[in-house]
CSV table of C-alpha atoms in Angstrom, one decimal:
chain,number,residue,atom,x,y,z
A,1,UNK,CA,-44.3,16.0,-4.1
A,2,UNK,CA,-42.1,16.0,-0.9
A,3,UNK,CA,-38.4,15.4,-0.9
A,4,UNK,CA,-37.1,12.0,0.2
A,5,UNK,CA,-37.8,11.3,3.9
A,6,UNK,CA,-34.5,9.6,4.0
A,7,UNK,CA,-32.3,12.6,3.2
A,8,UNK,CA,-30.8,13.0,6.7
A,9,UNK,CA,-30.0,9.3,7.2
A,10,UNK,CA,-26.4,8.0,6.8
A,11,UNK,CA,-25.4,4.5,6.0
A,12,UNK,CA,-22.2,2.4,5.8
A,13,UNK,CA,-22.0,-0.4,3.3
A,14,UNK,CA,-19.2,-2.9,3.8
A,15,UNK,CA,-18.4,-5.6,1.2
A,16,UNK,CA,-17.1,-6.7,-2.1
A,17,UNK,CA,-17.0,-3.6,-4.3
A,18,UNK,CA,-16.9,-4.0,-8.1
A,19,UNK,CA,-16.7,-2.2,-11.4
A,20,UNK,CA,-19.4,-3.3,-13.9
A,21,UNK,CA,-18.3,-2.7,-17.5
A,22,UNK,CA,-20.8,-3.0,-20.4
A,23,UNK,CA,-20.0,-3.5,-24.0
A,24,UNK,CA,-23.1,-2.5,-26.0
A,25,UNK,CA,-23.6,-3.5,-29.6
A,26,UNK,CA,-25.3,-5.8,-32.0
A,27,UNK,CA,-24.9,-9.1,-33.8
A,28,UNK,CA,-25.8,-9.5,-37.4
A,29,UNK,CA,-23.7,-12.4,-38.6
A,30,UNK,CA,-21.8,-15.5,-37.7
A,31,UNK,CA,-18.0,-15.5,-37.9
A,32,UNK,CA,-16.5,-17.3,-40.9
A,33,UNK,CA,-13.6,-18.4,-38.6
A,34,UNK,CA,-15.8,-20.4,-36.1
A,35,UNK,CA,-19.5,-20.9,-35.4
A,36,UNK,CA,-19.7,-17.9,-33.1
A,37,UNK,CA,-21.5,-14.5,-33.4
A,38,UNK,CA,-19.6,-11.4,-34.5
A,39,UNK,CA,-20.2,-8.7,-32.0
A,40,UNK,CA,-20.2,-5.2,-33.4
A,41,UNK,CA,-19.2,-2.9,-30.6
A,42,UNK,CA,-21.1,0.4,-30.4
A,43,UNK,CA,-20.3,1.8,-26.9
A,44,UNK,CA,-18.8,1.1,-23.5
A,45,UNK,CA,-20.3,2.1,-20.2
A,46,UNK,CA,-19.2,1.7,-16.6
A,47,UNK,CA,-21.3,1.4,-13.4
A,48,UNK,CA,-20.8,0.6,-9.7
A,49,UNK,CA,-21.3,-3.0,-8.9
A,50,UNK,CA,-21.5,-5.4,-5.9
A,51,UNK,CA,-21.5,-3.7,-2.6
A,52,UNK,CA,-21.0,-0.4,-4.5
A,53,UNK,CA,-24.3,-0.9,-6.2
A,54,UNK,CA,-26.0,-1.2,-2.7
A,55,UNK,CA,-24.4,2.2,-1.9
A,56,UNK,CA,-25.6,3.6,-5.2
A,57,UNK,CA,-29.2,2.5,-4.5
A,58,UNK,CA,-29.0,4.2,-1.1
A,59,UNK,CA,-27.8,7.3,-2.8
A,60,UNK,CA,-30.6,7.0,-5.4
A,61,UNK,CA,-33.1,7.0,-2.5
A,62,UNK,CA,-31.6,10.3,-1.3
A,63,UNK,CA,-29.6,9.1,1.7
A,64,UNK,CA,-26.0,9.8,2.6
A,65,UNK,CA,-23.7,6.8,2.1
A,66,UNK,CA,-20.1,5.7,3.0
A,67,UNK,CA,-18.6,2.7,1.3
A,68,UNK,CA,-16.0,0.3,2.7
A,69,UNK,CA,-14.1,-2.2,0.6
A,70,UNK,CA,-11.0,-2.9,-1.4
A,71,UNK,CA,-9.8,-2.0,-4.9
A,72,UNK,CA,-6.4,-2.5,-6.5
A,73,UNK,CA,-3.7,-0.1,-7.6
A,74,UNK,CA,-4.9,-0.2,-11.3
A,75,UNK,CA,-6.8,1.9,-13.9
A,76,UNK,CA,-10.0,0.1,-12.9
A,77,UNK,CA,-9.7,1.5,-9.4
A,78,UNK,CA,-9.4,5.0,-10.8
A,79,UNK,CA,-12.6,4.4,-12.9
A,80,UNK,CA,-14.3,3.0,-9.8
A,81,UNK,CA,-13.4,5.9,-7.5
A,82,UNK,CA,-14.3,8.4,-10.2
A,83,UNK,CA,-17.8,6.9,-10.5
A,84,UNK,CA,-18.2,6.9,-6.7
A,85,UNK,CA,-17.2,10.5,-6.5
A,86,UNK,CA,-19.6,11.4,-9.3
A,87,UNK,CA,-22.4,9.8,-7.3
A,88,UNK,CA,-21.3,11.5,-4.1
A,89,UNK,CA,-20.7,8.2,-2.3
A,90,UNK,CA,-18.1,8.5,0.5
A,91,UNK,CA,-14.9,6.4,-0.1
A,92,UNK,CA,-12.9,7.2,3.0
A,93,UNK,CA,-12.9,3.4,3.8
A,94,UNK,CA,-12.0,2.2,0.3
A,95,UNK,CA,-8.6,0.6,0.6
A,96,UNK,CA,-6.1,0.4,-2.2
A,97,UNK,CA,-4.3,-3.0,-2.2
A,98,UNK,CA,-1.5,-3.5,-4.7
A,99,UNK,CA,-1.7,-7.2,-4.1
A,100,UNK,CA,-5.1,-7.7,-5.7
A,101,UNK,CA,-6.9,-6.3,-8.8
A,102,UNK,CA,-10.1,-4.3,-8.7
A,103,UNK,CA,-12.9,-6.8,-9.3
A,104,UNK,CA,-14.4,-6.1,-12.7
A,105,UNK,CA,-17.4,-7.8,-14.3
A,106,UNK,CA,-17.6,-7.2,-18.1
A,107,UNK,CA,-20.9,-8.0,-19.8
A,108,UNK,CA,-21.3,-8.1,-23.6
A,109,UNK,CA,-24.9,-7.0,-24.5
A,110,UNK,CA,-26.5,-7.2,-27.9
A,111,UNK,CA,-30.0,-5.9,-28.4
A,112,UNK,CA,-30.7,-6.0,-24.6
A,113,UNK,CA,-29.5,-9.7,-24.4
A,114,UNK,CA,-26.4,-10.6,-22.5
A,115,UNK,CA,-24.1,-12.8,-24.6
A,116,UNK,CA,-21.2,-13.2,-22.3
A,117,UNK,CA,-19.8,-12.2,-18.9
A,118,UNK,CA,-16.1,-12.0,-18.1
A,119,UNK,CA,-15.0,-11.8,-14.5
A,120,UNK,CA,-11.6,-10.5,-13.4
A,121,UNK,CA,-11.1,-11.0,-9.7
A,122,UNK,CA,-9.1,-12.3,-6.8
A,123,UNK,CA,-11.3,-14.0,-4.2
A,124,UNK,CA,-8.5,-14.6,-1.6
A,125,UNK,CA,-9.1,-13.3,1.9
A,126,UNK,CA,-7.6,-9.9,2.7
A,127,UNK,CA,-4.0,-9.5,3.9
A,128,UNK,CA,-3.6,-8.6,7.5
A,129,UNK,CA,-2.3,-5.2,6.5
A,130,UNK,CA,-5.4,-4.4,4.4
A,131,UNK,CA,-7.7,-5.9,7.0
A,132,UNK,CA,-6.1,-3.7,9.7
A,133,UNK,CA,-6.3,-0.6,7.5
A,134,UNK,CA,-10.0,-1.3,6.6
A,135,UNK,CA,-10.9,-1.8,10.3
A,136,UNK,CA,-9.3,1.5,11.2
A,137,UNK,CA,-11.2,3.5,8.5
A,138,UNK,CA,-14.5,1.7,9.4
A,139,UNK,CA,-14.2,2.4,13.1
A,140,UNK,CA,-13.8,6.1,12.4
A,141,UNK,CA,-17.1,6.1,10.5
A,142,UNK,CA,-19.3,4.1,12.9
A,143,UNK,CA,-20.3,7.0,15.2
A,144,UNK,CA,-21.6,8.9,12.2
A,145,UNK,CA,-24.0,6.3,10.7
A,146,UNK,CA,-27.6,5.1,11.3
A,147,UNK,CA,-27.2,1.5,10.0
A,148,UNK,CA,-24.6,-1.0,8.6
A,149,UNK,CA,-25.1,-3.2,5.5
A,150,UNK,CA,-22.8,-6.2,4.9
A,151,UNK,CA,-22.9,-7.0,1.1
A,152,UNK,CA,-21.1,-10.3,0.7
A,153,UNK,CA,-20.3,-11.4,-2.9
A,154,UNK,CA,-17.7,-14.0,-1.8
A,155,UNK,CA,-14.8,-12.0,-3.3
A,156,UNK,CA,-12.7,-12.2,-0.1
A,157,UNK,CA,-13.7,-9.1,1.9
A,158,UNK,CA,-16.2,-10.7,4.2
A,159,UNK,CA,-15.2,-14.4,3.7
A,160,UNK,CA,-13.3,-14.4,7.0
A,161,UNK,CA,-15.6,-14.7,9.9
A,162,UNK,CA,-13.2,-12.4,11.9
A,163,UNK,CA,-14.2,-9.2,10.1
A,164,UNK,CA,-17.9,-9.9,10.1
A,165,UNK,CA,-18.0,-10.7,13.8
A,166,UNK,CA,-16.0,-7.6,14.5
A,167,UNK,CA,-18.4,-5.4,12.4
A,168,UNK,CA,-21.5,-6.8,14.1
A,169,UNK,CA,-20.0,-6.5,17.5
A,170,UNK,CA,-19.0,-2.9,16.9
A,171,UNK,CA,-22.5,-2.1,15.4
A,172,UNK,CA,-24.0,-3.5,18.6
A,173,UNK,CA,-21.9,-1.1,20.7
A,174,UNK,CA,-23.4,1.8,18.8
A,175,UNK,CA,-26.9,0.2,18.7
A,176,UNK,CA,-26.9,0.1,14.9
A,177,UNK,CA,-29.1,-2.3,12.8
A,178,UNK,CA,-27.0,-4.7,10.7
A,179,UNK,CA,-28.5,-6.0,7.4
A,180,UNK,CA,-26.7,-8.8,5.6
A,181,UNK,CA,-26.9,-9.9,2.0
A,182,UNK,CA,-25.3,-13.3,2.5
A,183,UNK,CA,-23.1,-15.6,0.4
A,184,UNK,CA,-22.0,-19.2,1.1
A,185,UNK,CA,-22.8,-21.6,3.9
A,186,UNK,CA,-20.8,-20.2,6.8
A,187,UNK,CA,-23.6,-18.2,8.4
A,188,UNK,CA,-21.9,-18.2,11.8
A,189,UNK,CA,-20.0,-15.1,10.7
A,190,UNK,CA,-23.3,-13.2,10.4
A,191,UNK,CA,-24.5,-14.2,13.9
A,192,UNK,CA,-26.2,-11.3,15.8
A,193,UNK,CA,-27.2,-9.4,12.7
A,194,UNK,CA,-30.6,-7.7,12.5
A,195,UNK,CA,-31.7,-9.3,9.3
A,196,UNK,CA,-30.3,-11.6,6.6
A,197,UNK,CA,-31.8,-11.5,3.0
A,198,UNK,CA,-31.0,-14.7,1.1
A,199,UNK,CA,-32.6,-15.6,-2.2
A,200,UNK,CA,-34.5,-18.8,-2.5
A,201,UNK,CA,-31.5,-20.8,-3.8
A,202,UNK,CA,-29.3,-19.5,-1.0
A,203,UNK,CA,-32.0,-20.4,1.6
A,204,UNK,CA,-32.3,-24.0,0.2
A,205,UNK,CA,-28.5,-24.4,0.3
A,206,UNK,CA,-28.1,-23.2,3.9
A,207,UNK,CA,-31.1,-25.3,4.9
A,208,UNK,CA,-29.4,-28.4,3.5
A,209,UNK,CA,-26.2,-27.4,5.3
A,210,UNK,CA,-28.2,-27.1,8.6
A,211,UNK,CA,-29.7,-30.6,8.0
A,212,UNK,CA,-33.2,-29.1,7.3
A,213,UNK,CA,-34.8,-31.0,4.5
A,214,UNK,CA,-38.2,-29.4,4.9
A,215,UNK,CA,-39.6,-27.2,2.1
A,216,UNK,CA,-41.5,-25.1,4.7
A,217,UNK,CA,-39.8,-21.7,4.5
A,218,UNK,CA,-41.3,-20.7,7.9
A,219,UNK,CA,-39.7,-23.7,9.6
A,220,UNK,CA,-36.3,-23.0,7.9
A,221,UNK,CA,-36.4,-19.3,8.8
A,222,UNK,CA,-37.5,-20.0,12.4
A,223,UNK,CA,-34.5,-22.3,12.8
A,224,UNK,CA,-32.0,-19.8,11.3
A,225,UNK,CA,-33.4,-16.8,13.2
A,226,UNK,CA,-33.1,-18.7,16.5
A,227,UNK,CA,-29.7,-20.3,15.8
A,228,UNK,CA,-28.0,-17.1,14.5
A,229,UNK,CA,-29.8,-14.6,16.8
A,230,UNK,CA,-31.5,-12.6,14.2
A,231,UNK,CA,-34.4,-10.3,14.5
A,232,UNK,CA,-36.1,-11.3,11.2
A,233,UNK,CA,-35.4,-12.6,7.7
A,234,UNK,CA,-36.5,-11.5,4.2
A,235,UNK,CA,-36.2,-14.2,1.5
A,236,UNK,CA,-36.3,-12.9,-2.1
A,237,UNK,CA,-38.1,-15.4,-4.4
A,238,UNK,CA,-37.5,-13.9,-7.9
A,239,UNK,CA,-40.8,-14.0,-9.9
A,240,UNK,CA,-42.6,-15.3,-6.8
A,241,UNK,CA,-41.9,-12.1,-4.8
A,242,UNK,CA,-40.7,-12.1,-1.2
A,243,UNK,CA,-41.2,-13.9,2.1
A,244,UNK,CA,-40.9,-12.0,5.4
A,245,UNK,CA,-40.4,-14.0,8.6
A,246,UNK,CA,-40.6,-12.0,11.8
A,247,UNK,CA,-41.8,-13.3,15.2
A,248,UNK,CA,-45.0,-11.3,14.7
A,249,UNK,CA,-45.3,-11.2,10.9
A,250,UNK,CA,-45.0,-14.2,8.5
A,251,UNK,CA,-46.1,-13.1,5.1
A,252,UNK,CA,-45.5,-13.6,1.3
A,253,UNK,CA,-45.5,-10.5,-1.0
A,254,UNK,CA,-46.2,-11.1,-4.7
A,255,UNK,CA,-43.7,-9.8,-7.2
A,256,UNK,CA,-44.3,-6.3,-8.6
A,257,UNK,CA,-42.3,-6.4,-11.8
A,258,UNK,CA,-44.2,-5.6,-15.0
A,259,UNK,CA,-41.4,-6.5,-17.4
A,260,UNK,CA,-38.2,-8.2,-16.5
A,261,UNK,CA,-35.1,-7.3,-18.6
A,262,UNK,CA,-32.3,-7.8,-16.2
A,263,UNK,CA,-32.3,-9.2,-12.6
A,264,UNK,CA,-28.6,-8.3,-11.9
A,265,UNK,CA,-28.4,-6.0,-8.9
A,266,UNK,CA,-32.0,-6.6,-7.8
A,267,UNK,CA,-30.9,-8.0,-4.5
A,268,UNK,CA,-28.8,-4.9,-3.9
A,269,UNK,CA,-31.9,-2.7,-4.4
A,270,UNK,CA,-33.9,-4.9,-2.0
A,271,UNK,CA,-31.4,-4.7,0.9
A,272,UNK,CA,-30.8,-0.9,0.3
A,273,UNK,CA,-34.5,-0.1,0.3
A,274,UNK,CA,-35.3,-2.4,3.2
A,275,UNK,CA,-32.5,-0.9,5.3
A,276,UNK,CA,-33.3,2.7,4.5
A,277,UNK,CA,-37.1,2.6,5.2
A,278,UNK,CA,-36.6,0.3,8.3
A,279,UNK,CA,-34.2,2.9,9.8
A,280,UNK,CA,-36.6,5.6,8.9
A,281,UNK,CA,-39.2,4.0,11.2
A,282,UNK,CA,-41.7,2.7,8.7
A,283,UNK,CA,-43.8,-0.3,9.8
A,284,UNK,CA,-42.0,-3.5,8.7
A,285,UNK,CA,-44.8,-4.8,6.5
A,286,UNK,CA,-44.8,-1.4,4.7
A,287,UNK,CA,-41.0,-1.5,4.4
A,288,UNK,CA,-41.1,-4.9,2.6
A,289,UNK,CA,-43.8,-3.6,0.3
A,290,UNK,CA,-41.6,-0.7,-0.6
A,291,UNK,CA,-38.6,-2.9,-1.2
A,292,UNK,CA,-40.7,-5.2,-3.3
A,293,UNK,CA,-41.9,-2.3,-5.4
A,294,UNK,CA,-38.3,-1.1,-5.8
A,295,UNK,CA,-37.1,-4.5,-7.0
A,296,UNK,CA,-40.0,-4.6,-9.5
A,297,UNK,CA,-38.8,-1.3,-11.0
A,298,UNK,CA,-35.0,-2.1,-11.3
A,299,UNK,CA,-35.5,-5.5,-13.0
A,300,UNK,CA,-37.2,-3.5,-15.8
A,301,UNK,CA,-33.9,-1.8,-16.5
A,302,UNK,CA,-31.0,-3.2,-18.6
A,303,UNK,CA,-27.7,-3.4,-16.7
A,304,UNK,CA,-26.8,-2.6,-13.1
A,305,UNK,CA,-28.9,0.4,-12.3
A,306,UNK,CA,-30.2,1.7,-8.9
A,307,UNK,CA,-33.6,2.6,-7.8
A,308,UNK,CA,-34.2,6.4,-7.8
A,309,UNK,CA,-36.4,8.4,-5.4
A,310,UNK,CA,-38.3,9.9,-8.3
A,311,UNK,CA,-39.3,6.4,-9.4
A,312,UNK,CA,-40.5,5.3,-6.0
A,313,UNK,CA,-42.0,8.5,-4.4
A,314,UNK,CA,-45.5,8.1,-5.9
A,315,UNK,CA,-45.7,4.7,-4.1
A,316,UNK,CA,-44.6,6.2,-0.8
A,317,UNK,CA,-47.2,9.1,-0.7
């Protein structure tokens, strides 16, 4: 079976990077102190989350990846950077900011069921000093990449329209595609991107914000593409699959999942796979089919885990 056709491509992911921490164990009794389960901890694992999971998916597909974002000056930052190094993800544009903690999501899992999630984060917008440092590091990377992904988790990195507009403007200077996984209702900051990939809930929310009360996805996407100067949109529909809206292709793709254990990170897999095969020059309909297949694979895994080339290659060839 051939190697990944994506191995010579290089991507930059900019966004809200996180450390995903998992406490694995089981529950066999209820506490005598209060009507709550007693969790018996067996092991602890860490993985790359948020925008870093997008980068990890790209790496899993065999590409080269640089990651841009902000972590704190804490032990969690060391864990995060160690994981990125282990995965061979570039961190030249990861900024250390002593004024904010590394974003950490801690999930407590018993018998493959999530009992609780604990978030430790600061969602304030970046300081001017960190923003300036981040821009400088990103600008140095732009001549070396084939596409830019903006992974917005509303944790403060892309919340300001200023950074998004600067990134999209710079990408245009280098004729780079820009793919956006959006968050929130201020889509003006994504104006001029190549593609935006909302889920159905996000699409309904932005449609309401735009004064569109139609349930017709085609009409909503048409409006958004025109208003925000996009090339196309891909809407993820969970168990209903995906909907592609392009001036020449308007099509639904049924879901490919056989079993669903955990949907966390599926959107990261979609935008990573979509971007990689789009840049590789595959026909758009084929690209969406591949992204749909990849999503179907990762939701069958427990925890935040990326798609791997070995899992996808039989579908490609």
